[in-house]
PDB file of C-alpha atoms in Angstrom:
ATOM      1  CA  UNK A   1     -53.875  52.468  91.934  1.00 68.00           C
ATOM      2  CA  UNK A   2     -51.578  49.838  90.388  1.00 74.00           C
ATOM      3  CA  UNK A   3     -48.066  50.809  89.313  1.00 79.00           C
ATOM      4  CA  UNK A   4     -46.153  48.954  86.610  1.00 84.00           C
ATOM      5  CA  UNK A   5     -42.351  48.731  86.687  1.00 82.00           C
ATOM      6  CA  UNK A   6     -40.212  47.100  84.012  1.00 85.00           C
ATOM      7  CA  UNK A   7     -36.965  45.530  85.236  1.00 88.00           C
ATOM      8  CA  UNK A   8     -34.023  44.576  83.023  1.00 88.00           C
ATOM      9  CA  UNK A   9     -30.977  42.933  84.606  1.00 86.00           C
ATOM     10  CA  UNK A  10     -32.284  43.853  88.064  1.00 86.00           C
ATOM     11  CA  UNK A  11     -32.609  47.570  87.246  1.00 86.00           C
ATOM     12  CA  UNK A  12     -35.861  49.521  86.844  1.00 88.00           C
ATOM     13  CA  UNK A  13     -35.795  50.788  83.256  1.00 88.00           C
ATOM     14  CA  UNK A  14     -39.353  52.090  82.912  1.00 87.00           C
ATOM     15  CA  UNK A  15     -42.405  52.630  85.083  1.00 85.00           C
ATOM     16  CA  UNK A  16     -45.894  54.063  84.823  1.00 86.00           C
ATOM     17  CA  UNK A  17     -49.096  54.206  86.807  1.00 84.00           C
ATOM     18  CA  UNK A  18     -52.036  52.195  85.547  1.00 80.00           C
ATOM     19  CA  UNK A  19     -54.888  54.719  85.636  1.00 81.00           C
ATOM     20  CA  UNK A  20     -57.247  53.788  82.806  1.00 83.00           C
ATOM     21  CA  UNK A  21     -58.996  50.600  81.763  1.00 86.00           C
ATOM     22  CA  UNK A  22     -56.176  49.531  79.423  1.00 90.00           C
ATOM     23  CA  UNK A  23     -52.395  49.889  79.248  1.00 90.00           C
ATOM     24  CA  UNK A  24     -50.535  48.678  76.148  1.00 92.00           C
ATOM     25  CA  UNK A  25     -46.971  47.432  76.633  1.00 92.00           C
ATOM     26  CA  UNK A  26     -44.527  47.177  73.732  1.00 92.00           C
ATOM     27  CA  UNK A  27     -41.689  48.789  71.846  1.00 91.00           C
ATOM     28  CA  UNK A  28     -43.882  50.749  69.419  1.00 90.00           C
ATOM     29  CA  UNK A  29     -44.721  54.438  69.614  1.00 88.00           C
ATOM     30  CA  UNK A  30     -48.332  53.695  70.619  1.00 86.00           C
ATOM     31  CA  UNK A  31     -47.374  51.744  73.739  1.00 89.00           C
ATOM     32  CA  UNK A  32     -47.999  53.407  77.102  1.00 90.00           C
ATOM     33  CA  UNK A  33     -45.110  51.425  78.632  1.00 90.00           C
ATOM     34  CA  UNK A  34     -42.289  51.338  76.072  1.00 90.00           C
ATOM     35  CA  UNK A  35     -39.712  48.549  76.185  1.00 90.00           C
ATOM     36  CA  UNK A  36     -37.232  49.104  73.330  1.00 86.00           C
ATOM     37  CA  UNK A  37     -35.629  45.636  73.059  1.00 86.00           C
ATOM     38  CA  UNK A  38     -36.160  43.625  69.845  1.00 86.00           C
ATOM     39  CA  UNK A  39     -37.632  40.630  71.683  1.00 89.00           C
ATOM     40  CA  UNK A  40     -40.613  42.812  72.622  1.00 92.00           C
ATOM     41  CA  UNK A  41     -43.205  43.343  69.875  1.00 91.00           C
ATOM     42  CA  UNK A  42     -44.540  46.784  68.956  1.00 91.00           C
ATOM     43  CA  UNK A  43     -47.796  45.942  70.735  1.00 92.00           C
ATOM     44  CA  UNK A  44     -46.739  43.019  72.890  1.00 93.00           C
ATOM     45  CA  UNK A  45     -49.307  42.809  75.686  1.00 92.00           C
ATOM     46  CA  UNK A  46     -52.043  44.817  77.379  1.00 92.00           C
ATOM     47  CA  UNK A  47     -52.997  45.207  81.009  1.00 90.00           C
ATOM     48  CA  UNK A  48     -56.753  45.482  81.501  1.00 89.00           C
ATOM     49  CA  UNK A  49     -58.455  46.668  84.666  1.00 84.00           C
ATOM     50  CA  UNK A  50     -61.951  46.183  85.994  1.00 78.00           C
ATOM     51  CA  UNK A  51     -62.475  47.401  89.576  1.00 73.00           C
ATOM     52  CA  UNK A  52     -59.782  45.558  91.583  1.00 72.00           C
ATOM     53  CA  UNK A  53     -59.246  42.888  88.937  1.00 83.00           C
ATOM     54  CA  UNK A  54     -56.167  43.335  86.698  1.00 86.00           C
ATOM     55  CA  UNK A  55     -55.738  41.087  83.668  1.00 89.00           C
ATOM     56  CA  UNK A  56     -52.902  40.664  81.212  1.00 92.00           C
ATOM     57  CA  UNK A  57     -53.476  39.745  77.570  1.00 92.00           C
ATOM     58  CA  UNK A  58     -50.917  38.835  74.927  1.00 93.00           C
ATOM     59  CA  UNK A  59     -51.579  40.799  71.715  1.00 92.00           C
ATOM     60  CA  UNK A  60     -50.064  38.229  69.372  1.00 90.00           C
ATOM     61  CA  UNK A  61     -46.427  38.856  70.247  1.00 91.00           C
ATOM     62  CA  UNK A  62     -43.741  36.794  68.558  1.00 89.00           C
ATOM     63  CA  UNK A  63     -41.905  35.771  71.738  1.00 91.00           C
ATOM     64  CA  UNK A  64     -44.897  35.480  74.053  1.00 92.00           C
ATOM     65  CA  UNK A  65     -46.016  36.785  77.423  1.00 94.00           C
ATOM     66  CA  UNK A  66     -45.316  34.655  80.477  1.00 94.00           C
ATOM     67  CA  UNK A  67     -47.008  34.711  83.885  1.00 94.00           C
ATOM     68  CA  UNK A  68     -45.197  32.725  86.569  1.00 93.00           C
ATOM     69  CA  UNK A  69     -43.177  30.972  83.845  1.00 92.00           C
ATOM     70  CA  UNK A  70     -46.253  29.855  81.863  1.00 93.00           C
ATOM     71  CA  UNK A  71     -46.903  31.288  78.407  1.00 94.00           C
ATOM     72  CA  UNK A  72     -50.377  32.768  78.175  1.00 93.00           C
ATOM     73  CA  UNK A  73     -52.333  32.071  74.970  1.00 90.00           C
ATOM     74  CA  UNK A  74     -52.786  34.806  72.389  1.00 86.00           C
ATOM     75  CA  UNK A  75     -55.932  36.888  72.899  1.00 78.00           C
ATOM     76  CA  UNK A  76     -56.867  35.095  76.143  1.00 84.00           C
ATOM     77  CA  UNK A  77     -56.712  37.488  79.121  1.00 89.00           C
ATOM     78  CA  UNK A  78     -55.360  36.085  82.377  1.00 90.00           C
ATOM     79  CA  UNK A  79     -56.090  37.609  85.796  1.00 90.00           C
ATOM     80  CA  UNK A  80     -53.084  38.693  87.845  1.00 88.00           C
ATOM     81  CA  UNK A  81     -52.706  38.204  91.575  1.00 86.00           C
ATOM     82  CA  UNK A  82     -50.298  39.889  93.986  1.00 85.00           C
ATOM     83  CA  UNK A  83     -46.868  38.287  93.631  1.00 84.00           C
ATOM     84  CA  UNK A  84     -47.334  37.079  90.033  1.00 89.00           C
ATOM     85  CA  UNK A  85     -44.220  37.350  87.865  1.00 89.00           C
ATOM     86  CA  UNK A  86     -44.811  38.699  84.352  1.00 92.00           C
ATOM     87  CA  UNK A  87     -42.088  38.250  81.726  1.00 93.00           C
ATOM     88  CA  UNK A  88     -41.940  39.951  78.290  1.00 92.00           C
ATOM     89  CA  UNK A  89     -38.733  39.040  76.503  1.00 90.00           C
ATOM     90  CA  UNK A  90     -35.851  39.938  78.801  1.00 91.00           C
ATOM     91  CA  UNK A  91     -38.053  42.249  80.872  1.00 92.00           C
ATOM     92  CA  UNK A  92     -39.651  41.304  84.182  1.00 91.00           C
ATOM     93  CA  UNK A  93     -42.709  43.362  85.055  1.00 90.00           C
ATOM     94  CA  UNK A  94     -43.605  44.132  88.621  1.00 87.00           C
ATOM     95  CA  UNK A  95     -47.172  45.270  89.169  1.00 84.00           C
ATOM     96  CA  UNK A  96     -47.718  46.772  92.595  1.00 81.00           C
ATOM     97  CA  UNK A  97     -50.973  47.834  94.166  1.00 76.00           C
ATOM     98  CA  UNK A  98     -52.910  44.716  93.166  1.00 72.00           C
ATOM     99  CA  UNK A  99     -55.628  43.744  95.604  1.00 66.00           C
ATOM    100  CA  UNK A 100     -56.542  40.107  96.229  1.00 63.00           C
ATOM    101  CA  UNK A 101     -59.996  39.475  94.872  1.00 54.00           C
ATOM    102  CA  UNK A 102     -62.673  36.959  95.767  1.00 40.00           C
ATOM    103  CA  UNK A 103     -63.937  36.854  92.161  1.00 41.00           C
ATOM    104  CA  UNK A 104     -61.445  34.156  91.195  1.00 47.00           C
ATOM    105  CA  UNK A 105     -62.895  31.757  93.771  1.00 41.00           C
ATOM    106  CA  UNK A 106     -66.418  31.978  92.355  1.00 42.00           C
ATOM    107  CA  UNK A 107     -65.579  31.170  88.730  1.00 44.00           C
ATOM    108  CA  UNK A 108     -62.828  29.837  86.530  1.00 51.00           C
ATOM    109  CA  UNK A 109     -60.114  32.474  85.899  1.00 51.00           C
ATOM    110  CA  UNK A 110     -60.680  32.381  82.123  1.00 55.00           C
ATOM    111  CA  UNK A 111     -64.435  33.030  82.598  1.00 59.00           C
ATOM    112  CA  UNK A 112     -63.719  36.041  84.819  1.00 55.00           C
ATOM    113  CA  UNK A 113     -61.101  37.297  82.363  1.00 58.00           C
ATOM    114  CA  UNK A 114     -63.394  37.083  79.353  1.00 60.00           C
ATOM    115  CA  UNK A 115     -66.307  38.648  81.219  1.00 61.00           C
ATOM    116  CA  UNK A 116     -64.122  41.524  82.411  1.00 57.00           C
ATOM    117  CA  UNK A 117     -62.692  42.030  78.932  1.00 58.00           C
ATOM    118  CA  UNK A 118     -66.186  42.274  77.445  1.00 59.00           C
ATOM    119  CA  UNK A 119     -67.183  44.823  80.101  1.00 59.00           C
ATOM    120  CA  UNK A 120     -64.040  46.892  79.487  1.00 54.00           C
ATOM    121  CA  UNK A 121     -64.553  46.840  75.706  1.00 56.00           C
ATOM    122  CA  UNK A 122     -68.186  47.921  76.033  1.00 55.00           C
ATOM    123  CA  UNK A 123     -67.308  50.805  78.385  1.00 50.00           C
ATOM    124  CA  UNK A 124     -64.302  52.292  76.606  1.00 46.00           C
ATOM    125  CA  UNK A 125     -64.483  54.520  73.553  1.00 43.00           C
ATOM    126  CA  UNK A 126     -61.508  52.762  71.973  1.00 48.00           C
ATOM    127  CA  UNK A 127     -61.966  48.975  72.164  1.00 44.00           C
ATOM    128  CA  UNK A 128     -59.040  46.731  72.961  1.00 43.00           C
ATOM    129  CA  UNK A 129     -57.333  45.901  69.689  1.00 48.00           C
ATOM    130  CA  UNK A 130     -56.852  42.184  69.359  1.00 45.00           C
ATOM    131  CA  UNK A 131     -56.364  41.993  65.603  1.00 46.00           C
ATOM    132  CA  UNK A 132     -52.578  42.205  65.698  1.00 46.00           C
ATOM    133  CA  UNK A 133     -51.070  39.372  63.710  1.00 47.00           C
ATOM    134  CA  UNK A 134     -48.735  37.022  65.559  1.00 51.00           C
ATOM    135  CA  UNK A 135     -45.885  38.328  63.396  1.00 50.00           C
ATOM    136  CA  UNK A 136     -46.331  42.032  64.068  1.00 51.00           C
ATOM    137  CA  UNK A 137     -42.852  42.900  62.751  1.00 53.00           C
ATOM    138  CA  UNK A 138     -44.109  42.240  59.204  1.00 46.00           C
ATOM    139  CA  UNK A 139     -45.311  45.339  57.407  1.00 50.00           C
ATOM    140  CA  UNK A 140     -47.779  44.801  54.567  1.00 49.00           C
ATOM    141  CA  UNK A 141     -46.460  46.216  51.246  1.00 48.00           C
ATOM    142  CA  UNK A 142     -48.570  48.883  49.579  1.00 53.00           C
ATOM    143  CA  UNK A 143     -48.976  46.784  46.435  1.00 51.00           C
ATOM    144  CA  UNK A 144     -48.256  43.169  45.633  1.00 50.00           C
ATOM    145  CA  UNK A 145     -44.863  43.018  43.870  1.00 49.00           C
ATOM    146  CA  UNK A 146     -45.308  39.363  42.824  1.00 51.00           C
ATOM    147  CA  UNK A 147     -46.722  40.025  39.296  1.00 55.00           C
ATOM    148  CA  UNK A 148     -43.886  42.461  38.464  1.00 59.00           C
ATOM    149  CA  UNK A 149     -41.284  40.039  39.796  1.00 70.00           C
ATOM    150  CA  UNK A 150     -42.781  37.158  37.844  1.00 69.00           C
ATOM    151  CA  UNK A 151     -42.948  39.159  34.618  1.00 74.00           C
ATOM    152  CA  UNK A 152     -39.375  40.386  35.013  1.00 77.00           C
ATOM    153  CA  UNK A 153     -38.193  36.811  35.536  1.00 79.00           C
ATOM    154  CA  UNK A 154     -39.947  35.583  32.399  1.00 77.00           C
ATOM    155  CA  UNK A 155     -38.593  38.471  30.313  1.00 78.00           C
ATOM    156  CA  UNK A 156     -35.065  37.877  31.599  1.00 79.00           C
ATOM    157  CA  UNK A 157     -35.350  34.171  30.778  1.00 77.00           C
ATOM    158  CA  UNK A 158     -36.596  34.928  27.234  1.00 75.00           C
ATOM    159  CA  UNK A 159     -33.771  37.431  26.743  1.00 78.00           C
ATOM    160  CA  UNK A 160     -31.148  34.930  27.893  1.00 78.00           C
ATOM    161  CA  UNK A 161     -32.601  32.194  25.675  1.00 77.00           C
ATOM    162  CA  UNK A 162     -32.619  34.587  22.729  1.00 76.00           C
ATOM    163  CA  UNK A 163     -29.114  35.738  23.514  1.00 72.00           C
ATOM    164  CA  UNK A 164     -27.836  32.175  23.790  1.00 75.00           C
ATOM    165  CA  UNK A 165     -29.641  31.243  20.551  1.00 73.00           C
ATOM    166  CA  UNK A 166     -27.988  34.172  18.798  1.00 75.00           C
ATOM    167  CA  UNK A 167     -24.624  33.142  20.163  1.00 74.00           C
ATOM    168  CA  UNK A 168     -25.111  29.567  18.910  1.00 75.00           C
ATOM    169  CA  UNK A 169     -26.108  30.857  15.453  1.00 74.00           C
ATOM    170  CA  UNK A 170     -23.054  33.126  15.363  1.00 76.00           C
ATOM    171  CA  UNK A 171     -20.787  30.238  16.381  1.00 72.00           C
ATOM    172  CA  UNK A 172     -22.089  27.993  13.593  1.00 74.00           C
ATOM    173  CA  UNK A 173     -22.027  30.821  11.042  1.00 75.00           C
ATOM    174  CA  UNK A 174     -18.453  31.747  11.941  1.00 73.00           C
ATOM    175  CA  UNK A 175     -17.200  28.206  11.461  1.00 74.00           C
ATOM    176  CA  UNK A 176     -19.585  27.617   8.546  1.00 72.00           C
ATOM    177  CA  UNK A 177     -21.141  24.549  10.095  1.00 66.00           C
ATOM    178  CA  UNK A 178     -24.492  23.153   9.073  1.00 62.00           C
ATOM    179  CA  UNK A 179     -26.961  22.469  11.860  1.00 54.00           C
TER     180      UNK A 179
END
């Protein structure tokens, strides 16, 4: 069974065993492996498992997920092999217990990854969520404040114009000037 260890500055800061079909990594409360640094998104990446094949998928993180120094594309699972280096922000992940697989020789890695992801999604009760926006730190407001802000700006402008007009009238009236 694969084990996942998160290293920061050479020290193990978090670890967990990878027992199910999916393991979410991030700084949010819903992550199975929590990494509290700000350069890690709430739902940063997910490890997916199918038999001996382990894949990693970026969930739209702001700073990206890197395997062997190469950024993996959003929502495109990548198979992991023994010895691969996974980087999430300042964290280096070490995944032990990976078995070399012959599947990667028979097909392109992206084909195997997509096929495995589809099988995992069809077998699990909770499908892998891939609808996280790339900017997952943004929280949608309950209502759109734009109309209120626009109306307030217009009212303030009308008030200031009226106030300045009144001041001009008072100035001319005080000095008895015709305009």
